CSV table of C-alpha atoms in Angstrom, one decimal:
chain,number,residue,atom,x,y,z
A,1,MET,CA,-100.8,120.5,-24.3
A,2,SER,CA,-103.9,122.3,-23.2
A,3,ILE,CA,-103.6,125.9,-21.9
A,4,ASP,CA,-105.3,126.7,-18.6
A,5,TRP,CA,-106.8,130.1,-19.5
A,6,ASN,CA,-107.8,132.3,-16.6
A,7,TRP,CA,-109.1,135.7,-17.8
A,8,GLY,CA,-110.3,136.5,-14.3
A,9,ILE,CA,-106.7,137.2,-13.4
A,10,PHE,CA,-107.2,140.8,-14.7
A,11,LEU,CA,-109.8,141.5,-12.1
A,12,GLN,CA,-107.7,140.4,-9.2
A,13,ALA,CA,-106.0,142.9,-7.0
A,14,ALA,CA,-102.4,143.7,-8.0
A,15,PRO,CA,-99.8,143.2,-5.2
A,16,PHE,CA,-99.2,146.9,-5.1
A,17,GLY,CA,-100.5,150.1,-6.6
A,18,ASN,CA,-104.0,149.9,-5.2
A,19,THR,CA,-105.4,148.6,-8.5
A,20,THR,CA,-106.0,145.4,-10.4
A,21,TYR,CA,-103.9,143.6,-13.0
A,22,LEU,CA,-106.3,145.2,-15.6
A,23,GLY,CA,-105.4,148.6,-14.2
A,24,TRP,CA,-101.7,147.8,-14.9
A,25,ILE,CA,-102.5,147.0,-18.5
A,26,TRP,CA,-104.7,150.1,-18.8
A,27,SER,CA,-101.9,152.3,-17.3
A,28,GLY,CA,-99.4,150.8,-19.8
A,29,LEU,CA,-101.9,151.5,-22.7
A,30,GLN,CA,-102.1,155.1,-21.7
A,31,VAL,CA,-98.3,155.5,-21.7
A,32,THR,CA,-98.0,153.7,-25.1
A,33,VAL,CA,-100.6,156.0,-26.6
A,34,ALA,CA,-99.0,159.1,-25.2
A,35,LEU,CA,-95.6,158.1,-26.3
A,36,SER,CA,-96.8,157.3,-29.8
A,37,VAL,CA,-98.6,160.6,-30.2
A,38,CYS,CA,-95.7,162.7,-29.0
A,39,ALA,CA,-93.2,160.8,-31.0
A,40,TRP,CA,-95.3,161.0,-34.2
A,41,ILE,CA,-95.5,164.8,-33.8
A,42,ILE,CA,-91.7,165.0,-33.7
A,43,ALA,CA,-91.4,162.5,-36.5
A,44,PHE,CA,-93.8,164.4,-38.8
A,45,VAL,CA,-92.3,167.8,-38.2
A,46,VAL,CA,-88.6,166.8,-38.4
A,47,GLY,CA,-89.2,164.3,-41.2
A,48,SER,CA,-91.0,167.0,-43.2
A,49,ILE,CA,-88.2,169.5,-42.8
A,50,PHE,CA,-85.5,167.0,-43.8
A,51,GLY,CA,-87.6,165.6,-46.6
A,52,ILE,CA,-87.9,169.1,-48.0
A,53,LEU,CA,-84.1,169.7,-47.6
A,54,ARG,CA,-83.4,166.5,-49.6
A,55,THR,CA,-85.2,168.0,-52.6
A,56,VAL,CA,-84.0,171.6,-52.6
A,57,PRO,CA,-81.4,172.6,-55.3
A,58,ASN,CA,-78.6,173.1,-52.8
A,59,ARG,CA,-76.0,170.4,-52.4
A,60,PHE,CA,-75.2,171.3,-48.8
A,61,LEU,CA,-78.8,171.2,-47.6
A,62,SER,CA,-79.5,168.1,-49.6
A,63,GLY,CA,-76.4,166.4,-48.2
A,64,LEU,CA,-77.5,167.4,-44.7
A,65,GLY,CA,-80.8,165.6,-45.2
A,66,THR,CA,-79.0,162.6,-46.6
A,67,CYS,CA,-76.7,162.4,-43.6
A,68,TYR,CA,-79.6,162.6,-41.2
A,69,VAL,CA,-81.4,159.7,-42.9
A,70,GLU,CA,-78.3,157.5,-43.2
A,71,MET,CA,-77.4,158.1,-39.5
A,72,PHE,CA,-80.8,157.2,-38.0
A,73,ARG,CA,-81.8,154.4,-40.4
A,74,ASN,CA,-78.5,152.5,-40.2
A,75,VAL,CA,-78.3,152.2,-36.4
A,76,PRO,CA,-80.5,149.6,-34.6
A,77,LEU,CA,-83.3,151.2,-32.8
A,78,ILE,CA,-82.6,149.5,-29.5
A,79,VAL,CA,-79.0,150.9,-29.6
A,80,GLN,CA,-80.5,154.4,-30.2
A,81,PHE,CA,-82.8,154.0,-27.2
A,82,PHE,CA,-79.8,153.3,-24.9
A,83,ALA,CA,-77.8,156.1,-26.5
A,84,TRP,CA,-80.4,158.7,-25.9
A,85,TYR,CA,-81.0,157.5,-22.3
A,86,LEU,CA,-77.4,156.8,-21.2
A,87,VAL,CA,-75.0,158.7,-23.5
A,88,VAL,CA,-76.8,161.9,-24.7
A,89,PRO,CA,-77.4,163.3,-21.1
A,90,GLU,CA,-73.6,163.0,-20.6
A,91,LEU,CA,-72.9,165.1,-23.6
A,92,LEU,CA,-75.3,168.0,-22.5
A,93,PRO,CA,-74.0,171.0,-20.6
A,94,GLN,CA,-73.2,169.9,-17.0
A,95,ASN,CA,-76.1,171.8,-15.4
A,96,ILE,CA,-78.7,170.5,-17.9
A,97,GLY,CA,-77.3,167.0,-17.7
A,98,MET,CA,-77.4,166.9,-13.9
A,99,TRP,CA,-80.9,168.3,-13.9
A,100,PHE,CA,-82.0,165.6,-16.2
A,101,LYS,CA,-80.3,162.8,-14.4
A,102,ALA,CA,-80.7,163.9,-10.8
A,103,GLU,CA,-83.8,166.1,-10.5
A,104,LEU,CA,-86.3,164.8,-13.1
A,105,ASP,CA,-88.6,162.0,-12.0
A,106,PRO,CA,-87.2,158.7,-13.5
A,107,ASN,CA,-90.5,158.0,-15.3
A,108,ILE,CA,-90.2,161.4,-17.0
A,109,GLN,CA,-86.6,160.6,-18.0
A,110,PHE,CA,-87.7,157.3,-19.5
A,111,PHE,CA,-90.5,159.0,-21.4
A,112,VAL,CA,-88.6,162.0,-22.7
A,113,SER,CA,-85.7,159.8,-23.9
A,114,SER,CA,-88.0,157.3,-25.5
A,115,MET,CA,-90.1,160.1,-27.2
A,116,VAL,CA,-87.1,161.9,-28.7
A,117,CYS,CA,-85.4,158.6,-29.8
A,118,LEU,CA,-88.5,157.2,-31.4
A,119,GLY,CA,-89.5,160.5,-32.9
A,120,LEU,CA,-86.2,161.1,-34.6
A,121,PHE,CA,-85.8,157.5,-35.7
A,122,THR,CA,-89.2,157.6,-37.4
A,123,ALA,CA,-88.5,161.1,-38.8
A,124,ALA,CA,-85.8,159.5,-40.9
A,125,ARG,CA,-88.4,157.3,-42.5
A,126,VAL,CA,-90.9,160.1,-42.9
A,127,CYS,CA,-88.2,162.1,-44.5
A,128,GLU,CA,-87.9,159.6,-47.3
A,129,GLN,CA,-91.7,159.5,-47.8
A,130,VAL,CA,-91.9,163.3,-48.1
A,131,ARG,CA,-88.9,163.3,-50.5
A,132,ALA,CA,-90.5,160.6,-52.6
A,133,GLY,CA,-93.9,162.4,-52.6
A,134,ILE,CA,-92.3,165.7,-53.7
A,135,GLN,CA,-90.2,164.1,-56.4
A,136,SER,CA,-93.3,162.2,-57.7
A,137,LEU,CA,-95.0,165.4,-58.7
A,138,PRO,CA,-94.9,166.6,-62.3
A,139,ARG,CA,-92.0,169.0,-62.7
A,140,GLY,CA,-94.3,171.4,-64.3
A,141,GLN,CA,-96.0,172.2,-61.0
A,142,LYS,CA,-92.8,173.7,-59.6
A,143,ALA,CA,-91.9,175.5,-62.8
A,144,ALA,CA,-95.4,177.0,-63.1
A,145,ALA,CA,-95.3,178.2,-59.5
A,146,LEU,CA,-91.9,179.9,-59.9
A,147,ALA,CA,-93.0,181.4,-63.2
A,148,MET,CA,-96.0,182.9,-61.5
A,149,GLY,CA,-93.6,184.8,-59.2
A,150,LEU,CA,-93.7,182.6,-56.1
A,151,THR,CA,-90.5,182.2,-54.2
A,152,LEU,CA,-89.1,178.7,-53.6
A,153,PRO,CA,-90.3,178.6,-50.0
A,154,GLN,CA,-93.8,179.7,-51.2
A,155,THR,CA,-93.7,177.1,-54.0
A,156,TYR,CA,-93.1,174.4,-51.4
A,157,ARG,CA,-95.7,175.8,-49.0
A,158,TYR,CA,-98.6,176.4,-51.4
A,159,VAL,CA,-98.0,174.0,-54.3
A,160,LEU,CA,-95.6,171.1,-53.7
A,161,LEU,CA,-96.3,170.1,-50.1
A,162,PRO,CA,-100.1,170.1,-50.2
A,163,ASN,CA,-100.0,167.8,-53.2
A,164,ALA,CA,-97.2,165.6,-51.9
A,165,TYR,CA,-98.8,165.0,-48.5
A,166,ARG,CA,-102.0,163.8,-50.3
A,167,ILE,CA,-100.0,161.2,-52.2
A,168,ILE,CA,-98.1,159.9,-49.2
A,169,VAL,CA,-101.0,159.4,-46.8
A,170,PRO,CA,-100.8,155.5,-47.2
A,171,PRO,CA,-97.1,155.2,-46.6
A,172,LEU,CA,-97.3,157.7,-43.7
A,173,THR,CA,-100.0,155.4,-42.2
A,174,SER,CA,-97.6,152.5,-42.4
A,175,GLU,CA,-95.0,154.6,-40.6
A,176,MET,CA,-97.5,155.5,-37.8
A,177,LEU,CA,-98.3,151.8,-37.4
A,178,ASN,CA,-94.6,150.9,-37.2
A,179,LEU,CA,-94.0,153.7,-34.6
A,180,VAL,CA,-96.7,152.2,-32.3
A,181,LYS,CA,-95.1,148.8,-32.6
A,182,ASN,CA,-91.6,150.1,-32.1
A,183,SER,CA,-92.7,151.9,-28.9
A,184,ALA,CA,-92.6,148.5,-27.2
A,185,ILE,CA,-88.7,148.7,-27.3
A,186,ALA,CA,-88.9,151.6,-24.8
A,187,SER,CA,-89.5,149.1,-22.0
A,188,THR,CA,-85.9,148.1,-22.3
A,189,ILE,CA,-84.7,151.4,-20.8
A,190,GLY,CA,-87.4,151.3,-18.1
A,191,LEU,CA,-90.5,153.0,-19.5
A,192,VAL,CA,-93.5,151.3,-18.0
A,193,ASP,CA,-95.6,150.9,-21.2
A,194,MET,CA,-97.8,148.0,-22.2
A,195,ALA,CA,-94.9,145.7,-22.9
A,196,ALA,CA,-93.4,146.4,-19.5
A,197,GLN,CA,-96.8,146.0,-17.7
A,198,ALA,CA,-97.3,142.6,-19.4
A,199,ASN,CA,-93.9,141.5,-18.2
A,200,LYS,CA,-94.7,142.7,-14.7
A,201,LEU,CA,-98.1,140.9,-14.8
A,202,LEU,CA,-96.3,137.7,-15.8
A,203,ASP,CA,-93.7,138.1,-13.0
A,204,TYR,CA,-96.4,138.5,-10.3
A,205,SER,CA,-99.2,136.2,-11.6
A,206,ALA,CA,-97.4,133.6,-13.8
A,207,HIS,CA,-100.1,134.0,-16.5
A,208,ALA,CA,-98.0,134.5,-19.6
A,209,TYR,CA,-100.7,133.6,-22.1
A,210,GLU,CA,-103.3,136.0,-20.7
A,211,SER,CA,-101.0,138.9,-20.3
A,212,PHE,CA,-99.4,138.8,-23.7
A,213,THR,CA,-102.7,138.0,-25.5
A,214,ALA,CA,-104.1,141.1,-23.8
A,215,ILE,CA,-101.4,143.5,-25.0
A,216,THR,CA,-101.4,141.8,-28.5
A,217,LEU,CA,-105.1,142.7,-28.8
A,218,ALA,CA,-104.5,146.2,-27.4
A,219,TYR,CA,-101.8,146.9,-30.1
A,220,VAL,CA,-104.1,145.5,-32.8
A,221,ALA,CA,-106.9,147.8,-31.5
A,222,ILE,CA,-104.6,150.9,-31.5
A,223,ASN,CA,-103.4,150.3,-35.0
A,224,ALA,CA,-106.9,149.5,-36.2
A,225,ILE,CA,-108.1,152.9,-35.0
A,226,ILE,CA,-105.1,154.5,-36.7
A,227,MET,CA,-106.0,152.8,-40.0
A,228,LEU,CA,-109.6,153.9,-39.8
A,229,ILE,CA,-108.6,157.5,-39.0
A,230,MET,CA,-106.1,157.6,-41.8
A,231,GLN,CA,-108.6,156.1,-44.3
A,232,VAL,CA,-110.9,159.0,-43.5
A,233,VAL,CA,-108.0,161.5,-43.9
A,234,GLU,CA,-107.1,159.9,-47.2
A,235,LYS,CA,-110.6,160.1,-48.5
A,236,LYS,CA,-111.1,163.8,-47.4
A,237,THR,CA,-107.8,165.0,-48.9
A,238,ARG,CA,-107.9,163.0,-52.1
A,239,LEU,CA,-107.9,165.2,-55.3
A,240,PRO,CA,-109.3,164.0,-58.6
A,241,GLY,CA,-106.6,163.2,-61.1
A,242,ASN,CA,-103.9,162.6,-58.4
A,243,MET,CA,-102.1,159.2,-58.0
A,244,GLY,CA,-104.3,156.7,-56.2
A,245,SER,CA,-107.5,158.8,-56.6
A,246,LYS,CA,-110.7,157.1,-57.8
């Protein structure tokens, strides 16, 4: 069966919004990029904190980090999206919950819920990368730093974390790529990202091949840019003698 391609569909006027179908895809691309960037900031910060907690010599703090990882990694992501959008607002104090549900623009509700959900889910994976990076360092580094008079927080800040982050740049890159791909699930709760725009284009134009080919190429382009940026970061931060250095 031959496919009747019609790439000109993207230049046709959309039925609403005073734009073209290409404008819909472009709008979705902007939402996807914004969501991915914001969620990655949350994932990196929260994941780093819990990754550190998992390596400290305190059973309570280490257990807290373990509970976080197990909770977020063992629940399907789509379930977490609906929980953050439908359940969490009901658990907030009444005035805050009503403000979120009744006064915020629905698009902002979708974005905030998706950002927090995706960020915290990815943070559980970043946590394990940070933990593995710290634990892969020679024990002598920590012992030497403490012997020099550094406190434990100073040891992490000035010795362990700078070296650990250099080691885990490649796996962090993979987590960033996964985050961008996982962002497509946000369309299930109403966020108008690229996946949602492609579905909308399909509904109004009946051009499935063109719409989903376009967003496939867009996701590939986003992740290709991420990979190029992280290759530069890896090269600039590489230390001679560290794992993976050449």
